[in-house]
XYZ file of N, CA and C in Angstrom:
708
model
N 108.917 89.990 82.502
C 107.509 90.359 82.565
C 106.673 89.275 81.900
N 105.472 89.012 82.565
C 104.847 87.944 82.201
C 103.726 88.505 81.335
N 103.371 87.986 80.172
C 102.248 89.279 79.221
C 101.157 87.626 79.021
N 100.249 88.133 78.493
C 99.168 87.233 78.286
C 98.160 87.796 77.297
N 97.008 87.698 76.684
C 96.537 88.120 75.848
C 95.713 89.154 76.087
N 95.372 89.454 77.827
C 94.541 90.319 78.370
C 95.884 91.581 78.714
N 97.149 91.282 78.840
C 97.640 92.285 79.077
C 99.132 92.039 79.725
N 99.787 92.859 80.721
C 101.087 92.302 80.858
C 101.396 92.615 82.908
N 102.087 91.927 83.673
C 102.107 91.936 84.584
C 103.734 92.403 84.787
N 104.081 93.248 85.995
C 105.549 93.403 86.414
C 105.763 92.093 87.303
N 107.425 91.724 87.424
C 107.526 90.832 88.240
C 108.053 91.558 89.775
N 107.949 90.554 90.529
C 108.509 91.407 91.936
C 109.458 91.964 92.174
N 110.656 91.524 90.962
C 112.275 92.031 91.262
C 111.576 93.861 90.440
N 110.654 94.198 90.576
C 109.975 95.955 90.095
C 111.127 96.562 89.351
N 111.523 95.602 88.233
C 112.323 96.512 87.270
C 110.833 97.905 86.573
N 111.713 99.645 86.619
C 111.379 100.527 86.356
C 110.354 100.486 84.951
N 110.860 99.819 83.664
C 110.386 99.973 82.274
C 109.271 98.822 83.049
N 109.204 98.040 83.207
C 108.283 96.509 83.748
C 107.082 97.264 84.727
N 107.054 98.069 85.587
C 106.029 98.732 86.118
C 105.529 99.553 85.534
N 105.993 100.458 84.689
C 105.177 101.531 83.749
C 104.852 100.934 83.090
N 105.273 100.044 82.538
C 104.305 99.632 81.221
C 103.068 98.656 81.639
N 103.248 98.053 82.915
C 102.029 97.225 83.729
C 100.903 98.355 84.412
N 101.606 99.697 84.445
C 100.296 100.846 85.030
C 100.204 101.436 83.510
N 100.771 101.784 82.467
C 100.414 101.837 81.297
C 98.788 101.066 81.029
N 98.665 99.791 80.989
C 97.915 98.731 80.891
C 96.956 98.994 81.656
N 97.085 100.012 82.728
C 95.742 100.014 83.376
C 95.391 101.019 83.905
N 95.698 101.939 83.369
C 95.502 103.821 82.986
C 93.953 103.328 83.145
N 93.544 103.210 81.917
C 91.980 103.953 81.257
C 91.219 103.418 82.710
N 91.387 102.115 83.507
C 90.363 102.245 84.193
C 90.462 102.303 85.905
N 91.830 102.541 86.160
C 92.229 102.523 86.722
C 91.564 103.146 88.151
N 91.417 104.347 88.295
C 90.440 104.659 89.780
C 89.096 103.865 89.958
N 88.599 103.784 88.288
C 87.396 102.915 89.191
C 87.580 101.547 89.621
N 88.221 100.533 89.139
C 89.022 100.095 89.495
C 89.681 99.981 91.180
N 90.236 100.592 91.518
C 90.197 100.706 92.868
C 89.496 100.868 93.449
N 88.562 101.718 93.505
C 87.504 102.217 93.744
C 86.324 100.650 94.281
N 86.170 99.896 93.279
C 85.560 98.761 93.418
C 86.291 97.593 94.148
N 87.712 97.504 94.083
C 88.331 96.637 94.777
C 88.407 96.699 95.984
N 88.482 98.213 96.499
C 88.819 98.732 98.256
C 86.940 98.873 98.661
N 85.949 98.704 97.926
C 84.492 98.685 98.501
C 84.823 100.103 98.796
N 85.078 101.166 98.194
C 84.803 102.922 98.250
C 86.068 103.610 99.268
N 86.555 102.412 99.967
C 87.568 103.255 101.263
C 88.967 103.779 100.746
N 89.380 104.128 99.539
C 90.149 104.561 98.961
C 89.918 106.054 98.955
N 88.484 106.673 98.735
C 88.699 107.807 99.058
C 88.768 108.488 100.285
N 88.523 107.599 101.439
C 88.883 107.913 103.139
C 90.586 107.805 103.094
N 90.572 106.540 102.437
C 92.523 106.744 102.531
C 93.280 108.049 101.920
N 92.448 108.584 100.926
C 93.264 109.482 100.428
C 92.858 111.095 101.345
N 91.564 111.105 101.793
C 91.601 111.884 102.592
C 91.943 111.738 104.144
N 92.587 110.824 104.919
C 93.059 111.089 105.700
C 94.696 110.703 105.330
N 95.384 111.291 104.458
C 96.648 110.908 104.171
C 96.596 112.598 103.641
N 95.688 113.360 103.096
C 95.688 115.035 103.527
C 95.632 115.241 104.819
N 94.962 115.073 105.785
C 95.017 115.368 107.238
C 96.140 114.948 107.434
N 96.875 113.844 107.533
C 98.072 113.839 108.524
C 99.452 114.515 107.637
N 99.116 115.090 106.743
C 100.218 115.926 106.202
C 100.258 117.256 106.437
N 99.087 117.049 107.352
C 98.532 119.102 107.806
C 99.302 120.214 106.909
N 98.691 119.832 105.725
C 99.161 121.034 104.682
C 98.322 122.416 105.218
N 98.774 123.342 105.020
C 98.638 124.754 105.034
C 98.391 125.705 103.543
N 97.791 126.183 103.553
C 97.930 127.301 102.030
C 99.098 128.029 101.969
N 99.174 127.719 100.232
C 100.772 128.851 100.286
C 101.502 127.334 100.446
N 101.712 126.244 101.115
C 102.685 124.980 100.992
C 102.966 124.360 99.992
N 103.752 124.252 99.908
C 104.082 123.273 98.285
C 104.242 121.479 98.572
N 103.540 120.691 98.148
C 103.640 119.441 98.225
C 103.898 118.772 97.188
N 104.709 117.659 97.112
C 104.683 117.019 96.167
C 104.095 115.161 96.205
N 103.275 114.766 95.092
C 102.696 113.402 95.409
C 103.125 112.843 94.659
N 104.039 111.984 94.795
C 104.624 110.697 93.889
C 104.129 109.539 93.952
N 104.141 109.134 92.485
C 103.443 107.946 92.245
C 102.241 108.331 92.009
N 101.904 109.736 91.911
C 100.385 110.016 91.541
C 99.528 109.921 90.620
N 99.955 108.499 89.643
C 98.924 108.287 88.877
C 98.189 109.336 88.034
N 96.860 108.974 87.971
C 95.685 109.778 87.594
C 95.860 111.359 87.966
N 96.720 111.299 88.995
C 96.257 112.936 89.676
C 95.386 112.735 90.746
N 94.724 111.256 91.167
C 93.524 111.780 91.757
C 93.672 112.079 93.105
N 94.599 111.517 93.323
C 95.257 111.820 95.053
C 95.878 113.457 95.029
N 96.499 113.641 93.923
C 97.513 115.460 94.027
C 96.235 116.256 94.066
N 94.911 115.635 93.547
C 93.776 116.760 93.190
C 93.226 116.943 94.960
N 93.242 115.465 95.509
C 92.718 115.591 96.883
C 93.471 116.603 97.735
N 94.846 116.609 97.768
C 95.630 117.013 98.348
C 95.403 118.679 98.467
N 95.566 118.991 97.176
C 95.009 120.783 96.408
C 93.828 121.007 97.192
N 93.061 120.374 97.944
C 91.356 120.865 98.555
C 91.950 121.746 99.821
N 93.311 121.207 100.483
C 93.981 121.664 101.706
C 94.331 123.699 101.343
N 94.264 123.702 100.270
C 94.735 125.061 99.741
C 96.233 124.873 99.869
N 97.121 124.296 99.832
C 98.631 124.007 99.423
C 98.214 123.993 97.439
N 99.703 124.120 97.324
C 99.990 123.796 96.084
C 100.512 122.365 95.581
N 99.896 121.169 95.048
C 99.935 120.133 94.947
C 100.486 119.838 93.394
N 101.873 119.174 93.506
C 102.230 118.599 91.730
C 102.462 117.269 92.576
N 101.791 116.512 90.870
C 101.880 114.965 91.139
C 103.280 114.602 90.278
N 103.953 113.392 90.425
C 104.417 112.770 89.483
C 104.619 111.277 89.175
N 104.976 110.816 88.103
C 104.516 109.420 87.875
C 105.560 108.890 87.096
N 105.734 107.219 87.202
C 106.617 107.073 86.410
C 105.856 106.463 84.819
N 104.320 106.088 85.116
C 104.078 105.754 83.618
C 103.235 106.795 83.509
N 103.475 107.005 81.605
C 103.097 107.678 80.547
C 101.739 107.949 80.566
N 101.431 106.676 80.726
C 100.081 106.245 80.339
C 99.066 106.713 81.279
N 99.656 106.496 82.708
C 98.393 107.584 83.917
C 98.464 108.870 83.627
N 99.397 109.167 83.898
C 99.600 110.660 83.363
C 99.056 111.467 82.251
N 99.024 110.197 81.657
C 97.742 110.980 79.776
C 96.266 110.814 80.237
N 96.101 109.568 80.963
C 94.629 109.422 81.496
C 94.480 110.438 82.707
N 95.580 111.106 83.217
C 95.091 112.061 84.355
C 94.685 113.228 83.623
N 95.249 113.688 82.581
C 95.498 115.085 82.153
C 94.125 115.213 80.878
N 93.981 114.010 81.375
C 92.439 114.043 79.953
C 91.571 114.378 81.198
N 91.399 113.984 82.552
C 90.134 113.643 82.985
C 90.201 114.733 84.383
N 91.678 115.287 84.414
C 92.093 116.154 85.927
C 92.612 117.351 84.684
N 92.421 117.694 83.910
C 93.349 119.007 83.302
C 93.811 120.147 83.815
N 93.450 120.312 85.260
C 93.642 121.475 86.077
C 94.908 121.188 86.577
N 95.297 119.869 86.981
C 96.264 119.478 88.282
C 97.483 119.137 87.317
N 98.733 119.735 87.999
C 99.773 119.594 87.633
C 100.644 118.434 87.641
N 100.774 117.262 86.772
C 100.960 116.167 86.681
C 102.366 116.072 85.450
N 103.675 115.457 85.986
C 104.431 115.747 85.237
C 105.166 113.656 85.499
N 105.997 113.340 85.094
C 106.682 112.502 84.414
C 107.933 112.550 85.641
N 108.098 111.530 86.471
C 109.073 111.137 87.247
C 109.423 110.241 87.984
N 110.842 109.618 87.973
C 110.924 108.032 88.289
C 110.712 108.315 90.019
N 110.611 108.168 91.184
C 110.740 108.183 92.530
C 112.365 107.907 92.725
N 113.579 107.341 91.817
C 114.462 107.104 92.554
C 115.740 108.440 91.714
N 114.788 109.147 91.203
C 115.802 110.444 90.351
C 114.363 111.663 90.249
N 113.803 112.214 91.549
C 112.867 113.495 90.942
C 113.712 114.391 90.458
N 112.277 115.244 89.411
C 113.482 116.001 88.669
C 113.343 117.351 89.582
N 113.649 117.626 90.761
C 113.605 118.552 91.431
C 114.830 119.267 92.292
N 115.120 120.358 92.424
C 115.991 120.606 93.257
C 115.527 120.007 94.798
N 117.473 119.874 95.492
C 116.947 119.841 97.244
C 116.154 120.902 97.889
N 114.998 120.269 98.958
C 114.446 121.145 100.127
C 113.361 121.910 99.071
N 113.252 121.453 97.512
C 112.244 122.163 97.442
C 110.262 121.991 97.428
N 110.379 121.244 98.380
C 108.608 120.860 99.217
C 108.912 121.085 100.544
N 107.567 121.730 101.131
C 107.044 121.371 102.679
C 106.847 120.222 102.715
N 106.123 119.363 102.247
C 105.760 117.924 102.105
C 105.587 117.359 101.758
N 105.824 116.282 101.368
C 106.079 114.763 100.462
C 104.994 113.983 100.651
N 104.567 112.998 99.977
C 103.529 111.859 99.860
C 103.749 110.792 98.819
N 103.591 109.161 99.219
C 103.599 108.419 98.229
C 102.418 107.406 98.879
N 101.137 107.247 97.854
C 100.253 106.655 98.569
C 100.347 105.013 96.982
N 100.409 104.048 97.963
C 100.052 102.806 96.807
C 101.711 102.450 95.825
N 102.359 103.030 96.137
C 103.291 102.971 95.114
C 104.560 103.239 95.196
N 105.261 103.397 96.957
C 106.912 102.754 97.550
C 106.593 101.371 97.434
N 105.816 100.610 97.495
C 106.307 98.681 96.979
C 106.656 98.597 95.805
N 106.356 99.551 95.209
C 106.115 98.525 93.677
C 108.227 100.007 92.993
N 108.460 100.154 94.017
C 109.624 101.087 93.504
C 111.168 99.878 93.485
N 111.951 99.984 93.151
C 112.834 98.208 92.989
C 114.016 98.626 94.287
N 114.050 100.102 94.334
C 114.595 100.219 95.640
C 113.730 100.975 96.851
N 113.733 100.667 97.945
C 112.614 101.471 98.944
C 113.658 102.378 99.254
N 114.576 101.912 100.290
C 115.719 102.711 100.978
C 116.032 104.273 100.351
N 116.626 103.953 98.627
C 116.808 104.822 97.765
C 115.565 105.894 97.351
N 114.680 105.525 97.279
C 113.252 106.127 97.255
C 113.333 107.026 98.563
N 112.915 106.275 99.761
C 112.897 106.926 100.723
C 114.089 108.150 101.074
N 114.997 108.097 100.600
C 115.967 109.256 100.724
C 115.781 110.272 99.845
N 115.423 109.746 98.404
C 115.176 110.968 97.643
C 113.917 111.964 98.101
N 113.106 111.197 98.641
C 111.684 111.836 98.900
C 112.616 112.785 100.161
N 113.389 112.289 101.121
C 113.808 113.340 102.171
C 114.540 114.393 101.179
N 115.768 114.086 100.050
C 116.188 115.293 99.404
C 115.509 116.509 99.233
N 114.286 115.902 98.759
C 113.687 117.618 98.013
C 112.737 117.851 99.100
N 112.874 117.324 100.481
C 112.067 118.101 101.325
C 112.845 119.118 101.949
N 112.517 120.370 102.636
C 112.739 120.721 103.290
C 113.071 120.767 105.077
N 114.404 120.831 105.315
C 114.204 120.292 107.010
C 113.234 120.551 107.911
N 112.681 119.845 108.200
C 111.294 120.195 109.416
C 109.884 119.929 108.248
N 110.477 119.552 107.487
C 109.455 119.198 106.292
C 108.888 117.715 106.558
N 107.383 117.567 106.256
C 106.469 116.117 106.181
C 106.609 115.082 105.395
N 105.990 113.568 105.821
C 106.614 113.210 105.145
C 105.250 112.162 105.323
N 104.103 111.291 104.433
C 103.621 110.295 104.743
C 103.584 109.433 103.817
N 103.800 108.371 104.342
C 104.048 107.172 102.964
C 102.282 106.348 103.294
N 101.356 106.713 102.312
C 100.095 105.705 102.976
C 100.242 104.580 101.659
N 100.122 103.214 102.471
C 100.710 102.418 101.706
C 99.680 100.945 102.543
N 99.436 99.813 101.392
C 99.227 98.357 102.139
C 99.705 98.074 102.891
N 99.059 97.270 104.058
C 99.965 96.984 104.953
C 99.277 95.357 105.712
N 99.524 94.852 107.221
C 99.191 94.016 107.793
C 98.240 94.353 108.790
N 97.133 93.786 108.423
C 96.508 93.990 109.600
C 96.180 93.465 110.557
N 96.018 93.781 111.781
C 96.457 93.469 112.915
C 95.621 92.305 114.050
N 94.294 92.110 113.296
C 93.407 91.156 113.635
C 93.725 89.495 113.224
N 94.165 88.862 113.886
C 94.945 87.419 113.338
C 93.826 86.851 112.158
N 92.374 87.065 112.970
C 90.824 86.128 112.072
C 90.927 87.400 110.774
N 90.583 88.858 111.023
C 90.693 89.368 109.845
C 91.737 89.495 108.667
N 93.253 88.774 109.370
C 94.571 89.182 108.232
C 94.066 87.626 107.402
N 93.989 86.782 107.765
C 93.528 85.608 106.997
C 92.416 85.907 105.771
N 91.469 86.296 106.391
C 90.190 86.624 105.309
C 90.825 87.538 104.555
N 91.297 88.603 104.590
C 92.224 89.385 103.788
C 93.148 89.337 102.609
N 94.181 88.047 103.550
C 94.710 87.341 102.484
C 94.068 86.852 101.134
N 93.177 86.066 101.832
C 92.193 84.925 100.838
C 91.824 85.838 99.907
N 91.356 87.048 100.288
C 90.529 88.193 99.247
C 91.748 88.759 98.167
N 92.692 89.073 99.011
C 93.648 89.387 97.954
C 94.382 88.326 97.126
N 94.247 87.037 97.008
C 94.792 85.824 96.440
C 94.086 85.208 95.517
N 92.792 85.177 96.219
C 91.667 84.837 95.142
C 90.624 85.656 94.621
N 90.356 86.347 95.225
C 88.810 87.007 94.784
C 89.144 88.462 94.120
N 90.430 88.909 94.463
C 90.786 90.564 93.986
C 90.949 90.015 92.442
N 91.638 89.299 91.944
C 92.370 88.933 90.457
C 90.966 88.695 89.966
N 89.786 87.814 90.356
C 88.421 87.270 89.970
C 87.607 89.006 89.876
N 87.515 89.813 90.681
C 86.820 90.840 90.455
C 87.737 92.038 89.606
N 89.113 92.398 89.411
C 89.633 92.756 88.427
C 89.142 92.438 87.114
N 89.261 91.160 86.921
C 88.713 90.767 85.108
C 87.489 91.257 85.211
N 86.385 91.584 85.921
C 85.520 92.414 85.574
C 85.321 93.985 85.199
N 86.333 94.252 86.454
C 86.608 95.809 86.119
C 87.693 96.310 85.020
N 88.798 95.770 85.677
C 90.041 96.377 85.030
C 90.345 96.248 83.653
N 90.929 97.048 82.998
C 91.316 96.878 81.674
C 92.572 96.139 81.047
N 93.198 95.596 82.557
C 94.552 94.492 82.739
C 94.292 93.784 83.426
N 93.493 93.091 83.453
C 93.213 91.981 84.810
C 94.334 91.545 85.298
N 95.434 91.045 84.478
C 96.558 90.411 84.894
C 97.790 90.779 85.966
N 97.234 92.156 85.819
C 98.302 93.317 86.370
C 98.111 93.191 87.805
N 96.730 92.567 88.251
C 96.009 93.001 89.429
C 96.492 91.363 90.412
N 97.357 90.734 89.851
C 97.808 89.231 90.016
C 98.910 89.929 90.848
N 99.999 90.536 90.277
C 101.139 91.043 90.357
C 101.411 92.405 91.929
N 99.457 92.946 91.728
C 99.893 93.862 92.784
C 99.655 93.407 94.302
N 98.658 91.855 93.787
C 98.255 90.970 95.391
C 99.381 90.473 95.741
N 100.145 89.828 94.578
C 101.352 89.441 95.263
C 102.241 90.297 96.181
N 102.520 91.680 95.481
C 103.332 92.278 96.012
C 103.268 93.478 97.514
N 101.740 93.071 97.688
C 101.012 93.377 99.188
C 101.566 92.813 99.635
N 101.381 91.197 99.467
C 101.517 90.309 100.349
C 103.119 90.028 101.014
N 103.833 90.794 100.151
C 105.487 90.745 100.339
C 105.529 91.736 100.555
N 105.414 93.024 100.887
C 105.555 94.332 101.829
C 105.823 94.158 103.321
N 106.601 94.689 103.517
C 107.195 94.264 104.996
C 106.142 95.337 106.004
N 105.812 94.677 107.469
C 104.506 95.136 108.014
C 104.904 96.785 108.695
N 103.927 97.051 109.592
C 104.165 98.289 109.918
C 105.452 98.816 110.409
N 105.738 98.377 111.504
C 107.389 98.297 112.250
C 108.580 98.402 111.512
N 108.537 97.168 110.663
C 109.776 97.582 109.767
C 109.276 98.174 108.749
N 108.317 98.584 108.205
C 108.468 100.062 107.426
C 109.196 101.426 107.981
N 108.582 101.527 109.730
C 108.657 102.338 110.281
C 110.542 102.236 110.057
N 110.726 101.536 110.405
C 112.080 101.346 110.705
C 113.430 101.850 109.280
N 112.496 101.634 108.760
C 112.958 102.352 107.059
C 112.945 103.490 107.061
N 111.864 104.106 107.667
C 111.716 105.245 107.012
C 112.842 105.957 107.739
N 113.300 105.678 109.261
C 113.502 106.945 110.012
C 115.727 106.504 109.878
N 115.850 105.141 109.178
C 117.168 105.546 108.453
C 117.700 106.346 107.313
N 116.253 106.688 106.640
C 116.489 107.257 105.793
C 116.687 108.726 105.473
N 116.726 109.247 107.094
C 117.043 110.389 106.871
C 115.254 111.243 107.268
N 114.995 110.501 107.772
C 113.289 110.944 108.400
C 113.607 110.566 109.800
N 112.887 111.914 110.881
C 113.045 111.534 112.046
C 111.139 111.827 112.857
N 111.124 111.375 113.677
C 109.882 111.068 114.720
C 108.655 110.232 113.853
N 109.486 109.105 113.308
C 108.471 108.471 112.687
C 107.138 107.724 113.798
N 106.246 107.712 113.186
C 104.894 106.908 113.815
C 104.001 106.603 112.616
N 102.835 105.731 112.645
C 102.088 105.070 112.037
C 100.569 105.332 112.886
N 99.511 105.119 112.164
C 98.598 104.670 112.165
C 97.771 103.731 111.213
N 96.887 102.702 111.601
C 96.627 101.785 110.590
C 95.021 102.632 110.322
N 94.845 102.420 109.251
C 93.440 102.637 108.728
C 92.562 101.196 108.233
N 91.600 100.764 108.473
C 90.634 99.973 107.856
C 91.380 98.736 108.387
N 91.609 98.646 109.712
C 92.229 97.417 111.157
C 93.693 97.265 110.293
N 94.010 97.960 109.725
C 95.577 97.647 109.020
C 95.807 96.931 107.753
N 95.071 97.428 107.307
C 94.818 97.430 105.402
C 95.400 98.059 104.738
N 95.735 99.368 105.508
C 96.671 100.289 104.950
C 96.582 101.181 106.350
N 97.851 102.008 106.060
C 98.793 102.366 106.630
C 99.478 103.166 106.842
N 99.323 104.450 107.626
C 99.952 105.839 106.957
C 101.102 106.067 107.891
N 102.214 106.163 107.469
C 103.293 106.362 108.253
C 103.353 107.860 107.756
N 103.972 108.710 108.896
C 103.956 110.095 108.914
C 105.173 110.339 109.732
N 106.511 111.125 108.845
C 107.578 111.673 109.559
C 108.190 112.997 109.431
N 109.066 113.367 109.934
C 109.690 114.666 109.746
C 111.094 114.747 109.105
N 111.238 115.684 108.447
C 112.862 115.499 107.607
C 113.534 116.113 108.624
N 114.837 114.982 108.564
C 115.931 115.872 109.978
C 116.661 116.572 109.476
């Protein structure tokens, strides 16, 4: 892990202690933060990543990688029952100060602490890249679903305009790390997550992940020309 005086960055090989303690670092400001980096479309991503999970009331979902809560809180508007979980400390204290309603508990993605089959539907939005195994991830998330159970991973991705993936790039290489040190409370951290966009494998072979893993009728749609990315499947 590379640390600096503003704060500390994970490296790409996403050792577990090396990412919590790099979202540790950027708890306190973390949604707004995004919020300013995505120009507001973070909360369209998170509400159409409730629509394609067509939760029902009475459903139990679970959102990993949920940070703040602020995505498990979106999710709860569906009338399902929504628990988040996270692997750093540190969102999880900044969720439970600022979300105290939403059920936010402590969990790595490659060991939930849950029995099998017990969700209708699964979600990981922002946070299968940054896990050190996908494959392994992606199977556990099928464990505790239930068969015929949902599944959407909304996640960075490639987008599909040759003139817009360029400008994109550039934004995430240079100008995201330059407007972080204004916002964020880790600027450095925000080095670490352009990189690791930029090494996310594109829509197709995500797709192609998901549906070895024990997920079947996978499909995609891109949001914001393929900025991100909601893959949506079924547990077989």
């Amino acid at each position: 892990m590379s640390r600096t005086p503003q704060g500390q960055r994970a490296s790409l090989d996403k050792q577990p202690h090396e990412v919590a303690a790099m979202f540790d670092g950027v708890a306190a400001r973390y949604d707004l933060t995004n919020t300013v980096l995505s120009f507001g479309q973070d909360r369209s991503w998170r509400r159409a990543t409730r629509a394609a999970l067509g939760l029902r009331p009475g459903e139990r979902v679970l959102d990993v990688g949920a940070g703040t809560g602020v995505s498990t809180e979106e999710l709860a508007h569906s009338g399902a029952y929504a628990v988040g979980a996270d692997l750093s400390l540190g969102m999880l204290q900044a969720g439970k100060r600022t979300r105290p309603s939403v059920p936010l508990l402590a969990g790595d993605a490659l060991r939930l602490p849950f029995a099998d089959a017990s969700f209708d539907a699964v979600t990981i939005s922002f946070a299968l890249r940054n896990v050190n195994d996908t494959d392994a991830a992606l199977a556990e998330l099928a464990r505790v679903t239930r068969p015929g159970g949902r599944l959407v991973v909304c996640e960075f991705s490639t987008p599909v305009n040759p003139a817009f993936r360029t400008v994109y790039l550039s934004y995430l290489m240079r100008s995201l790390p330059a407007v972080a040190r204004a916002v964020s409370s880790n600027p450095d951290a925000y080095v670490y997550l352009a990189e690791s966009i930029r090494a996310w494998p594109g829509q197709a072979a995500l797709a192609a992940r998901i549906g070895a893993a024990g997920w079947g009728r996978v499909a995609w749609r891109n949001l914001t020309g393929g900025v991100v990315a909601l893959h949506r499947a079924v547990r077989n």
